[in-house]
Amino acid sequence: MKKDLLYSGKAKSVYRTDDPRELLVEFRDSLTAFDGKKKSSVEKKGFYNAQISAELFRLLEKNGVKTHFIGMASGNEMIVRAVDIIKIELIVRNIAAGSIAKKYPFKEGQPLRPPIVIMDYKSDEYGDPMINEDIALALGLASRAEMDKIRETALKVNDILVGHLGEHGLLLPDFKLEFGRSGGEILLADEISCDTCRFWDKATRKSLDKDVFRFDKGDLVAAYREVARRVVPEIFRG
Ligand code: UDP
């Protein structure tokens, strides 16, 4: 079923399958930060991220969000619909953290209501610069109608995730989404994991995400395992 390697990124590898409409995404244990300048590998990180992502895609599907998720091929391998990725990263921010509290007069930890949606141009070459709709249109990244749709979907995803994670004692300061086109539809793609979201413990406001790695805040795998424990407790049973 798993065939040749199509693409290998910083933390995931994508393989062809027997069916040209489906791909296999392997979540690896490697991780990078600061445009690839900081690198590491942490055992089981790929497994936890794959399981968290799968569960959150299932939750979103149940709530009417169309995603690329089909199922799991193994603990850290996801089967997804093949899409053409739109080169816009949607970042939704509920609480000021990271760069936004450095670039603008927001205080770290300050609630952002209504949530702030930011678009970045997905480009390693240009370092993912922030863009707006006019730049995206001029670059031919997406149509206005597509941008309306992905913004609206990102806010819907945010409402669903904030509610669900809140029930499990987690805050969602911010996260990044990617979308793709497939058969005339726009699907939520990529991943929703500790690598692409900030998760804070509600009680202690401790980071349970990639910031542990970015800023040497402690045991990365313990943080990812803690999120998995709350989001996908089934994987720890038996
Ligand atoms: N993010 C991501 N990939 C990126 C850029 C951002 O997953 O290429 C996520 C990141 O983990 C964080 C959120 O999006 O949860 C906001 O990140 P951004 O880079 O905008 O800001 P910073 O980390 O500098 O605050």
mmCIF file of C-alpha atoms and ligand atoms in Angstrom:
data_model
loop_
_atom_site.group_PDB
_atom_site.id
_atom_site.type_symbol
_atom_site.label_atom_id
_atom_site.label_comp_id
_atom_site.label_asym_id
_atom_site.label_seq_id
_atom_site.Cartn_x
_atom_site.Cartn_y
_atom_site.Cartn_z
ATOM 1 C CA MET A 1 0.000 0.000 0.000
ATOM 2 C CA LYS A 2 2.769 2.513 0.979
ATOM 3 C CA LYS A 3 4.716 3.255 -2.203
ATOM 4 C CA ASP A 4 7.404 5.737 -3.203
ATOM 5 C CA LEU A 5 8.294 8.833 -1.228
ATOM 6 C CA LEU A 6 6.735 11.919 -2.760
ATOM 7 C CA TYR A 7 8.010 14.588 -0.418
ATOM 8 C CA SER A 8 9.847 14.844 2.887
ATOM 9 C CA GLY A 9 9.442 17.951 5.039
ATOM 10 C CA LYS A 10 10.850 18.915 8.411
ATOM 11 C CA ALA A 11 8.628 16.629 10.490
ATOM 12 C CA LYS A 12 6.499 14.622 8.042
ATOM 13 C CA SER A 13 7.092 12.488 4.951
ATOM 14 C CA VAL A 14 4.449 11.959 2.285
ATOM 15 C CA TYR A 15 4.198 8.716 0.305
ATOM 16 C CA ARG A 16 2.090 7.643 -2.647
ATOM 17 C CA THR A 17 -0.358 4.774 -2.142
ATOM 18 C CA ASP A 18 -2.005 2.333 -4.588
ATOM 19 C CA ASP A 19 -4.796 4.844 -5.007
ATOM 20 C CA PRO A 20 -3.711 8.096 -6.722
ATOM 21 C CA ARG A 21 -6.428 9.983 -4.817
ATOM 22 C CA GLU A 22 -4.901 9.043 -1.458
ATOM 23 C CA LEU A 23 -1.548 9.707 0.208
ATOM 24 C CA LEU A 24 0.144 8.354 3.297
ATOM 25 C CA VAL A 25 1.606 10.910 5.722
ATOM 26 C CA GLU A 26 4.252 9.650 8.121
ATOM 27 C CA PHE A 27 4.707 11.748 11.272
ATOM 28 C CA ARG A 28 8.410 11.538 12.127
ATOM 29 C CA ASP A 29 10.203 12.073 15.428
ATOM 30 C CA SER A 30 12.314 14.913 14.021
ATOM 31 C CA LEU A 31 11.510 18.525 14.751
ATOM 32 C CA THR A 32 12.890 21.909 13.812
ATOM 33 C CA ALA A 33 12.323 25.490 14.896
ATOM 34 C CA PHE A 34 13.449 28.978 13.887
ATOM 35 C CA ASP A 35 13.377 28.258 10.122
ATOM 36 C CA GLY A 36 15.214 24.973 10.560
ATOM 37 C CA LYS A 37 18.103 26.495 12.515
ATOM 38 C CA LYS A 38 17.308 24.412 15.636
ATOM 39 C CA LYS A 39 16.928 20.662 15.034
ATOM 40 C CA SER A 40 16.295 17.600 17.146
ATOM 41 C CA SER A 41 14.644 14.181 17.251
ATOM 42 C CA VAL A 42 12.500 12.971 20.123
ATOM 43 C CA GLU A 43 11.265 9.400 20.416
ATOM 44 C CA LYS A 44 7.431 8.977 20.148
ATOM 45 C CA LYS A 45 6.872 12.591 19.171
ATOM 46 C CA GLY A 46 5.624 11.489 15.720
ATOM 47 C CA PHE A 47 3.212 9.004 17.277
ATOM 48 C CA TYR A 48 1.707 11.542 19.696
ATOM 49 C CA ASN A 49 1.352 14.212 17.015
ATOM 50 C CA ALA A 50 -0.269 11.776 14.568
ATOM 51 C CA GLN A 51 -2.735 10.555 17.192
ATOM 52 C CA ILE A 52 -3.634 14.073 18.381
ATOM 53 C CA SER A 53 -4.052 15.260 14.780
ATOM 54 C CA ALA A 54 -6.227 12.287 13.828
ATOM 55 C CA GLU A 55 -8.502 12.781 16.820
ATOM 56 C CA LEU A 56 -8.908 16.506 16.147
ATOM 57 C CA PHE A 57 -9.649 15.865 12.444
ATOM 58 C CA ARG A 58 -12.313 13.305 13.506
ATOM 59 C CA LEU A 59 -13.806 15.850 15.911
ATOM 60 C CA LEU A 60 -13.911 18.521 13.185
ATOM 61 C CA GLU A 61 -15.466 16.123 10.637
ATOM 62 C CA LYS A 62 -18.162 15.261 13.198
ATOM 63 C CA ASN A 63 -18.871 18.975 13.455
ATOM 64 C CA GLY A 64 -19.209 19.494 9.705
ATOM 65 C CA VAL A 65 -15.686 20.628 8.740
ATOM 66 C CA LYS A 66 -14.367 18.929 5.595
ATOM 67 C CA THR A 67 -10.825 17.648 6.104
ATOM 68 C CA HIS A 68 -8.330 15.519 4.170
ATOM 69 C CA PHE A 69 -8.304 12.871 6.935
ATOM 70 C CA ILE A 70 -9.322 9.332 5.915
ATOM 71 C CA GLY A 71 -7.835 7.064 8.594
ATOM 72 C CA MET A 72 -4.679 5.642 10.148
ATOM 73 C CA ALA A 73 -2.339 3.115 8.479
ATOM 74 C CA SER A 74 -0.297 2.704 11.684
ATOM 75 C CA GLY A 75 0.346 4.586 14.928
ATOM 76 C CA ASN A 76 2.201 7.406 13.204
ATOM 77 C CA GLU A 77 0.910 7.099 9.624
ATOM 78 C CA MET A 78 -2.202 8.844 8.371
ATOM 79 C CA ILE A 79 -4.086 8.182 5.138
ATOM 80 C CA VAL A 80 -5.335 11.426 3.615
ATOM 81 C CA ARG A 81 -7.006 12.672 0.448
ATOM 82 C CA ALA A 82 -4.490 14.068 -2.023
ATOM 83 C CA VAL A 83 -4.992 17.834 -2.296
ATOM 84 C CA ASP A 84 -3.253 20.768 -3.940
ATOM 85 C CA ILE A 85 -2.051 22.792 -0.983
ATOM 86 C CA ILE A 86 -3.008 26.475 -1.022
ATOM 87 C CA LYS A 87 0.168 28.343 -0.133
ATOM 88 C CA ILE A 88 -1.437 30.383 2.630
ATOM 89 C CA GLU A 89 -1.008 29.537 6.322
ATOM 90 C CA LEU A 90 -3.942 30.656 8.434
ATOM 91 C CA ILE A 91 -2.947 31.515 11.996
ATOM 92 C CA VAL A 92 -5.694 32.006 14.534
ATOM 93 C CA ARG A 93 -4.804 33.700 17.811
ATOM 94 C CA ASN A 94 -6.945 33.648 20.949
ATOM 95 C CA ILE A 95 -4.294 34.695 23.474
ATOM 96 C CA ALA A 96 -1.205 36.808 22.762
ATOM 97 C CA ALA A 97 1.902 34.601 22.726
ATOM 98 C CA GLY A 98 5.193 34.507 20.866
ATOM 99 C CA SER A 99 5.895 36.998 18.106
ATOM 100 C CA ILE A 100 2.636 38.958 18.336
ATOM 101 C CA ALA A 101 3.566 40.063 21.852
ATOM 102 C CA LYS A 102 6.940 41.266 20.534
ATOM 103 C CA LYS A 103 5.860 42.982 17.319
ATOM 104 C CA TYR A 104 2.801 44.775 18.730
ATOM 105 C CA PRO A 105 1.847 46.228 22.118
ATOM 106 C CA PHE A 106 0.079 43.084 23.310
ATOM 107 C CA LYS A 107 1.045 41.547 26.632
ATOM 108 C CA GLU A 108 1.956 37.841 26.639
ATOM 109 C CA GLY A 109 -1.125 35.984 27.925
ATOM 110 C CA GLN A 110 -3.596 38.741 27.039
ATOM 111 C CA PRO A 111 -6.895 37.420 25.580
ATOM 112 C CA LEU A 112 -7.563 38.468 21.980
ATOM 113 C CA ARG A 113 -11.315 38.789 21.447
ATOM 114 C CA PRO A 114 -12.531 38.416 18.804
ATOM 115 C CA PRO A 115 -9.755 36.055 17.728
ATOM 116 C CA ILE A 116 -7.161 37.439 15.308
ATOM 117 C CA VAL A 117 -6.722 35.658 11.973
ATOM 118 C CA ILE A 118 -3.410 36.166 10.215
ATOM 119 C CA MET A 119 -2.348 34.929 6.776
ATOM 120 C CA ASP A 120 1.273 33.982 6.055
ATOM 121 C CA TYR A 121 2.684 33.152 2.631
ATOM 122 C CA LYS A 122 3.795 29.500 2.893
ATOM 123 C CA SER A 123 7.287 29.786 1.466
ATOM 124 C CA ASP A 124 10.552 28.597 2.982
ATOM 125 C CA GLU A 125 12.409 30.722 0.446
ATOM 126 C CA TYR A 126 10.760 33.926 1.692
ATOM 127 C CA GLY A 127 10.521 32.874 5.366
ATOM 128 C CA ASP A 128 6.684 32.684 5.567
ATOM 129 C CA PRO A 129 6.029 36.457 5.536
ATOM 130 C CA MET A 130 2.696 37.826 6.695
ATOM 131 C CA ILE A 131 0.449 38.741 3.756
ATOM 132 C CA ASN A 132 -3.017 40.156 3.220
ATOM 133 C CA GLU A 133 -5.769 39.339 0.707
ATOM 134 C CA ASP A 134 -4.461 41.762 -1.887
ATOM 135 C CA ILE A 135 -0.963 40.231 -1.812
ATOM 136 C CA ALA A 136 -2.413 36.712 -1.951
ATOM 137 C CA LEU A 137 -4.535 37.688 -4.967
ATOM 138 C CA ALA A 138 -1.621 39.402 -6.719
ATOM 139 C CA LEU A 139 0.508 36.283 -6.157
ATOM 140 C CA GLY A 140 -2.336 34.112 -7.500
ATOM 141 C CA LEU A 141 -2.410 32.023 -4.300
ATOM 142 C CA ALA A 142 -6.218 31.926 -3.999
ATOM 143 C CA SER A 143 -9.376 33.714 -5.130
ATOM 144 C CA ARG A 144 -11.331 36.091 -2.881
ATOM 145 C CA ALA A 145 -14.058 33.452 -2.583
ATOM 146 C CA GLU A 146 -11.504 30.845 -1.486
ATOM 147 C CA MET A 147 -10.006 33.240 1.056
ATOM 148 C CA ASP A 148 -13.480 34.000 2.453
ATOM 149 C CA LYS A 149 -14.087 30.270 2.756
ATOM 150 C CA ILE A 150 -10.786 29.435 4.482
ATOM 151 C CA ARG A 151 -11.092 32.342 6.909
ATOM 152 C CA GLU A 152 -14.648 31.347 7.816
ATOM 153 C CA THR A 153 -13.570 27.705 8.211
ATOM 154 C CA ALA A 154 -10.560 28.674 10.341
ATOM 155 C CA LEU A 155 -12.853 30.572 12.745
ATOM 156 C CA LYS A 156 -15.265 27.629 12.875
ATOM 157 C CA VAL A 157 -12.358 25.248 13.573
ATOM 158 C CA ASN A 158 -11.230 27.622 16.309
ATOM 159 C CA ASP A 159 -14.640 27.594 18.032
ATOM 160 C CA ILE A 160 -14.794 23.790 17.938
ATOM 161 C CA LEU A 161 -11.225 23.314 19.177
ATOM 162 C CA VAL A 162 -11.390 25.944 21.927
ATOM 163 C CA GLY A 163 -14.585 24.357 23.290
ATOM 164 C CA HIS A 164 -13.324 20.792 23.105
ATOM 165 C CA LEU A 165 -9.838 21.438 24.470
ATOM 166 C CA GLY A 166 -11.281 23.589 27.237
ATOM 167 C CA GLU A 167 -13.236 20.563 28.461
ATOM 168 C CA HIS A 168 -9.897 18.772 28.762
ATOM 169 C CA GLY A 169 -8.156 21.518 30.720
ATOM 170 C CA LEU A 170 -6.283 23.017 27.771
ATOM 171 C CA LEU A 171 -6.095 26.572 26.453
ATOM 172 C CA LEU A 172 -5.414 27.190 22.749
ATOM 173 C CA PRO A 173 -3.489 30.487 22.486
ATOM 174 C CA ASP A 174 -2.868 30.061 18.744
ATOM 175 C CA PHE A 175 -2.494 27.564 15.926
ATOM 176 C CA LYS A 176 -1.756 27.274 12.227
ATOM 177 C CA LEU A 177 -3.968 25.691 9.571
ATOM 178 C CA GLU A 178 -3.388 24.777 5.941
ATOM 179 C CA PHE A 179 -6.031 24.084 3.315
ATOM 180 C CA GLY A 180 -5.992 22.258 -0.007
ATOM 181 C CA ARG A 181 -8.117 21.905 -3.120
ATOM 182 C CA SER A 182 -9.523 18.543 -4.148
ATOM 183 C CA GLY A 183 -12.251 17.869 -6.719
ATOM 184 C CA GLY A 184 -13.711 21.376 -6.516
ATOM 185 C CA GLU A 185 -13.748 21.351 -2.715
ATOM 186 C CA ILE A 186 -11.561 23.047 -0.147
ATOM 187 C CA LEU A 187 -10.421 20.659 2.569
ATOM 188 C CA LEU A 188 -8.614 21.327 5.815
ATOM 189 C CA ALA A 189 -5.214 19.624 5.361
ATOM 190 C CA ASP A 190 -1.794 19.249 7.020
ATOM 191 C CA GLU A 191 -1.941 18.545 10.789
ATOM 192 C CA ILE A 192 -3.280 19.910 14.067
ATOM 193 C CA SER A 193 -0.730 18.918 16.663
ATOM 194 C CA CYS A 194 1.697 20.071 19.339
ATOM 195 C CA ASP A 195 3.992 21.208 16.500
ATOM 196 C CA THR A 196 1.393 23.553 14.985
ATOM 197 C CA CYS A 197 -0.640 24.705 17.992
ATOM 198 C CA ARG A 198 0.183 26.389 21.267
ATOM 199 C CA PHE A 199 -1.465 24.389 24.043
ATOM 200 C CA TRP A 200 -1.322 25.696 27.604
ATOM 201 C CA ASP A 201 -2.439 23.889 30.702
ATOM 202 C CA LYS A 202 -5.523 25.809 31.864
ATOM 203 C CA ALA A 203 -4.557 25.738 35.541
ATOM 204 C CA THR A 204 -0.807 26.396 35.377
ATOM 205 C CA ARG A 205 -0.592 28.024 31.880
ATOM 206 C CA LYS A 206 2.453 25.862 31.238
ATOM 207 C CA SER A 207 3.364 25.207 27.585
ATOM 208 C CA LEU A 208 2.493 21.711 26.341
ATOM 209 C CA ASP A 209 3.689 22.202 22.761
ATOM 210 C CA LYS A 210 6.673 22.980 20.549
ATOM 211 C CA ASP A 211 7.550 26.034 22.673
ATOM 212 C CA VAL A 212 9.050 23.473 25.107
ATOM 213 C CA PHE A 213 11.574 22.749 22.347
ATOM 214 C CA ARG A 214 11.877 26.302 20.971
ATOM 215 C CA PHE A 215 12.661 27.798 24.382
ATOM 216 C CA ASP A 216 14.151 24.791 26.229
ATOM 217 C CA LYS A 217 11.264 24.679 28.700
ATOM 218 C CA GLY A 218 11.769 21.054 29.787
ATOM 219 C CA ASP A 219 10.751 17.565 28.707
ATOM 220 C CA LEU A 220 9.207 17.746 25.240
ATOM 221 C CA VAL A 221 7.894 14.212 25.057
ATOM 222 C CA ALA A 222 6.263 14.552 28.489
ATOM 223 C CA ALA A 223 4.444 17.671 27.251
ATOM 224 C CA TYR A 224 3.221 15.999 24.017
ATOM 225 C CA ARG A 225 2.219 12.876 25.984
ATOM 226 C CA GLU A 226 0.193 15.054 28.375
ATOM 227 C CA VAL A 227 -1.775 16.582 25.481
ATOM 228 C CA ALA A 228 -2.334 13.089 24.027
ATOM 229 C CA ARG A 229 -3.513 11.839 27.442
ATOM 230 C CA ARG A 230 -6.202 14.502 27.478
ATOM 231 C CA VAL A 231 -7.193 14.468 23.798
ATOM 232 C CA VAL A 232 -6.844 10.738 22.939
ATOM 233 C CA PRO A 233 -6.935 8.855 26.264
ATOM 234 C CA GLU A 234 -7.823 5.597 24.414
ATOM 235 C CA ILE A 235 -4.232 5.151 23.207
ATOM 236 C CA PHE A 236 -3.053 4.674 26.789
ATOM 237 C CA ARG A 237 -5.574 1.944 27.633
ATOM 238 C CA GLY A 238 -4.851 -1.769 27.521
HETATM 239 N N1 UDP B 1 2.979 27.904 13.256
HETATM 240 C C1 UDP B 1 3.282 26.724 12.607
HETATM 241 N N2 UDP B 1 4.072 26.765 11.489
HETATM 242 C C2 UDP B 1 4.556 27.916 10.979
HETATM 243 C C3 UDP B 1 4.226 29.116 11.627
HETATM 244 C C4 UDP B 1 3.447 29.065 12.759
HETATM 245 O O1 UDP B 1 2.842 25.671 13.004
HETATM 246 O O2 UDP B 1 5.250 27.885 9.939
HETATM 247 C C5 UDP B 1 2.133 27.889 14.484
HETATM 248 C C6 UDP B 1 2.986 27.996 15.736
HETATM 249 O O3 UDP B 1 3.279 26.727 16.278
HETATM 250 C C7 UDP B 1 2.090 28.773 16.659
HETATM 251 C C8 UDP B 1 1.258 29.651 15.729
HETATM 252 O O4 UDP B 1 1.292 29.005 14.475
HETATM 253 O O5 UDP B 1 1.203 27.916 17.355
HETATM 254 C C9 UDP B 1 1.745 31.072 15.616
HETATM 255 O O6 UDP B 1 3.063 31.075 15.169
HETATM 256 P P1 UDP B 1 3.842 32.318 14.506
HETATM 257 O O7 UDP B 1 5.024 31.781 13.772
HETATM 258 O O8 UDP B 1 2.936 33.244 13.830
HETATM 259 O O9 UDP B 1 4.292 33.104 15.720
HETATM 260 P P2 UDP B 1 5.289 32.905 16.847
HETATM 261 O O10 UDP B 1 5.585 31.430 17.021
HETATM 262 O O11 UDP B 1 6.469 33.668 16.415
HETATM 263 O O12 UDP B 1 4.453 33.467 17.871
#
